[in-house]
PDB file of C-alpha atoms in Angstrom:
ATOM      1  CA  PRO A   1     -20.063  22.332   2.072  1.00 74.00           C
ATOM      2  CA  GLN A   2     -22.810  19.832   1.227  1.00 80.00           C
ATOM      3  CA  LEU A   3     -20.499  16.915   1.943  1.00 77.00           C
ATOM      4  CA  GLU A   4     -19.497  18.480   5.266  1.00 77.00           C
ATOM      5  CA  GLN A   5     -23.177  18.616   6.264  1.00 78.00           C
ATOM      6  CA  ARG A   6     -23.614  14.894   5.591  1.00 80.00           C
ATOM      7  CA  LEU A   7     -20.608  13.789   7.623  1.00 77.00           C
ATOM      8  CA  VAL A   8     -21.456  12.780  11.160  1.00 75.00           C
ATOM      9  CA  VAL A   9     -17.964  11.746  12.235  1.00 77.00           C
ATOM     10  CA  LYS A  10     -14.641  12.872  10.858  1.00 75.00           C
ATOM     11  CA  SER A  11     -11.381  11.211  11.697  1.00 80.00           C
ATOM     12  CA  LEU A  12      -7.819  12.107  10.874  1.00 83.00           C
ATOM     13  CA  ILE A  13      -5.586   9.080  10.418  1.00 86.00           C
ATOM     14  CA  ARG A  14      -1.958   9.733  11.212  1.00 93.00           C
ATOM     15  CA  PRO A  15       0.706   8.120   9.007  1.00 96.00           C
ATOM     16  CA  LEU A  16       1.590   4.547   9.923  1.00 97.00           C
ATOM     17  CA  THR A  17       5.003   3.728  11.363  1.00 97.00           C
ATOM     18  CA  VAL A  18       7.273   1.133   9.771  1.00 96.00           C
ATOM     19  CA  ASP A  19       6.033  -1.576  12.152  1.00 97.00           C
ATOM     20  CA  GLU A  20       2.412  -0.555  11.643  1.00 98.00           C
ATOM     21  CA  THR A  21       2.886  -0.644   7.873  1.00 97.00           C
ATOM     22  CA  HIS A  22       4.298  -4.178   8.051  1.00 97.00           C
ATOM     23  CA  ALA A  23       1.413  -5.308  10.294  1.00 97.00           C
ATOM     24  CA  TYR A  24      -1.191  -3.535   8.150  1.00 97.00           C
ATOM     25  CA  VAL A  25      -0.051  -5.152   4.903  1.00 98.00           C
ATOM     26  CA  GLN A  26       0.306  -8.591   6.511  1.00 97.00           C
ATOM     27  CA  HIS A  27      -3.178  -8.338   8.027  1.00 97.00           C
ATOM     28  CA  ARG A  28      -4.748  -7.350   4.714  1.00 96.00           C
ATOM     29  CA  LEU A  29      -2.986 -10.211   2.932  1.00 97.00           C
ATOM     30  CA  GLN A  30      -4.074 -12.747   5.561  1.00 96.00           C
ATOM     31  CA  THR A  31      -7.636 -11.450   5.397  1.00 96.00           C
ATOM     32  CA  ALA A  32      -7.537 -11.905   1.624  1.00 95.00           C
ATOM     33  CA  GLY A  33      -6.404 -15.518   2.094  1.00 95.00           C
ATOM     34  CA  ALA A  34      -2.638 -15.337   1.620  1.00 95.00           C
ATOM     35  CA  ARG A  35      -0.980 -18.386   3.166  1.00 93.00           C
ATOM     36  CA  GLN A  36       2.630 -17.290   2.819  1.00 93.00           C
ATOM     37  CA  PRO A  37       4.521 -13.992   2.858  1.00 92.00           C
ATOM     38  CA  ILE A  38       4.350 -12.148  -0.449  1.00 96.00           C
ATOM     39  CA  PHE A  39       6.194  -8.901   0.300  1.00 97.00           C
ATOM     40  CA  GLU A  40       9.844  -9.141   1.280  1.00 97.00           C
ATOM     41  CA  PRO A  41      10.697  -7.159   4.445  1.00 97.00           C
ATOM     42  CA  GLU A  42      12.747  -4.707   2.384  1.00 97.00           C
ATOM     43  CA  ALA A  43       9.742  -4.190   0.098  1.00 98.00           C
ATOM     44  CA  LEU A  44       7.609  -3.265   3.106  1.00 98.00           C
ATOM     45  CA  ASP A  45      10.298  -0.829   4.257  1.00 97.00           C
ATOM     46  CA  ALA A  46      10.339   0.754   0.785  1.00 97.00           C
ATOM     47  CA  LEU A  47       6.558   0.815   0.785  1.00 97.00           C
ATOM     48  CA  ARG A  48       6.507   2.782   4.060  1.00 97.00           C
ATOM     49  CA  ALA A  49       9.199   5.185   2.879  1.00 97.00           C
ATOM     50  CA  ILE A  50       7.529   5.909  -0.459  1.00 96.00           C
ATOM     51  CA  SER A  51       3.981   6.134   0.902  1.00 95.00           C
ATOM     52  CA  GLN A  52       5.104   8.060   3.981  1.00 96.00           C
ATOM     53  CA  GLY A  53       2.778   5.761   5.925  1.00 96.00           C
ATOM     54  CA  ILE A  54      -0.403   7.055   4.304  1.00 95.00           C
ATOM     55  CA  PRO A  55      -2.816   4.078   4.176  1.00 94.00           C
ATOM     56  CA  ARG A  56      -4.451   5.099   0.885  1.00 93.00           C
ATOM     57  CA  ASP A  57      -1.030   5.279  -0.792  1.00 94.00           C
ATOM     58  CA  ILE A  58       0.032   1.995   0.800  1.00 96.00           C
ATOM     59  CA  ASN A  59      -3.073   0.362  -0.669  1.00 95.00           C
ATOM     60  CA  ARG A  60      -2.488   1.825  -4.139  1.00 94.00           C
ATOM     61  CA  LEU A  61       1.153   0.727  -4.223  1.00 96.00           C
ATOM     62  CA  CYS A  62       0.345  -2.747  -2.938  1.00 96.00           C
ATOM     63  CA  ASP A  63      -2.525  -3.255  -5.365  1.00 95.00           C
ATOM     64  CA  LEU A  64      -0.444  -2.310  -8.377  1.00 95.00           C
ATOM     65  CA  ALA A  65       2.588  -4.292  -7.182  1.00 96.00           C
ATOM     66  CA  LEU A  66       0.424  -7.392  -6.684  1.00 96.00           C
ATOM     67  CA  LEU A  67      -1.183  -6.979 -10.104  1.00 95.00           C
ATOM     68  CA  ILE A  68       2.129  -6.580 -11.909  1.00 94.00           C
ATOM     69  CA  ALA A  69       3.750  -9.422  -9.971  1.00 95.00           C
ATOM     70  CA  PHE A  70       0.839 -11.688 -10.904  1.00 95.00           C
ATOM     71  CA  ALA A  71       1.107 -10.702 -14.563  1.00 95.00           C
ATOM     72  CA  ASP A  72       4.847 -11.449 -14.483  1.00 95.00           C
ATOM     73  CA  GLY A  73       4.347 -14.769 -12.678  1.00 95.00           C
ATOM     74  CA  ASP A  74       6.268 -13.631  -9.592  1.00 95.00           C
ATOM     75  CA  THR A  75       5.344 -14.961  -6.162  1.00 94.00           C
ATOM     76  CA  ARG A  76       7.388 -12.446  -4.133  1.00 96.00           C
ATOM     77  CA  ILE A  77       7.425  -8.678  -4.226  1.00 97.00           C
ATOM     78  CA  THR A  78      10.790  -6.989  -3.809  1.00 97.00           C
ATOM     79  CA  SER A  79      11.745  -3.438  -2.924  1.00 97.00           C
ATOM     80  CA  GLU A  80      12.744  -2.959  -6.561  1.00 96.00           C
ATOM     81  CA  ARG A  81       9.179  -3.824  -7.609  1.00 96.00           C
ATOM     82  CA  ILE A  82       7.746  -1.310  -5.117  1.00 97.00           C
ATOM     83  CA  GLU A  83      10.090   1.405  -6.380  1.00 96.00           C
ATOM     84  CA  ALA A  84       9.180   0.648 -10.010  1.00 94.00           C
ATOM     85  CA  VAL A  85       5.464   0.745  -9.205  1.00 93.00           C
ATOM     86  CA  ALA A  86       5.854   4.047  -7.349  1.00 93.00           C
ATOM     87  CA  SER A  87       7.729   5.500 -10.302  1.00 91.00           C
ATOM     88  CA  GLU A  88       4.986   4.336 -12.645  1.00 84.00           C
ATOM     89  CA  LEU A  89       2.272   5.905 -10.475  1.00 79.00           C
ATOM     90  CA  VAL A  90       4.155   9.211 -10.444  1.00 68.00           C
ATOM     91  CA  ASN A  91       4.536   9.105 -14.225  1.00 63.00           C
ATOM     92  CA  VAL A  92       0.865   8.334 -14.740  1.00 56.00           C
ATOM     93  CA  ALA A  93      -0.270  11.079 -12.354  1.00 53.00           C
ATOM     94  CA  ALA A  94       1.959  13.655 -14.036  1.00 45.00           C
ATOM     95  CA  ASP A  95       0.509  13.117 -17.531  1.00 44.00           C
TER      96      ASP A  95
END
């Protein structure tokens, strides 16, 4: 209730479509300074399917996938990487 009193504007964000998910991730990468594609198209499709288009979940999956790819020395993120990251997030949340 106290939080509700402090909010002036509330907005409900609908899930992103496949095309919106692709554009969203590409925009965020470009804003961060990426000069080449990092996520394969199939990875972005998997990202949308797993996250169900929810921006917060898209961000979490992308952040972890980028971190793990960096640690492994990979320059591209595949759908397999997205699926592995999603599985890891589910396992961590369940414990």
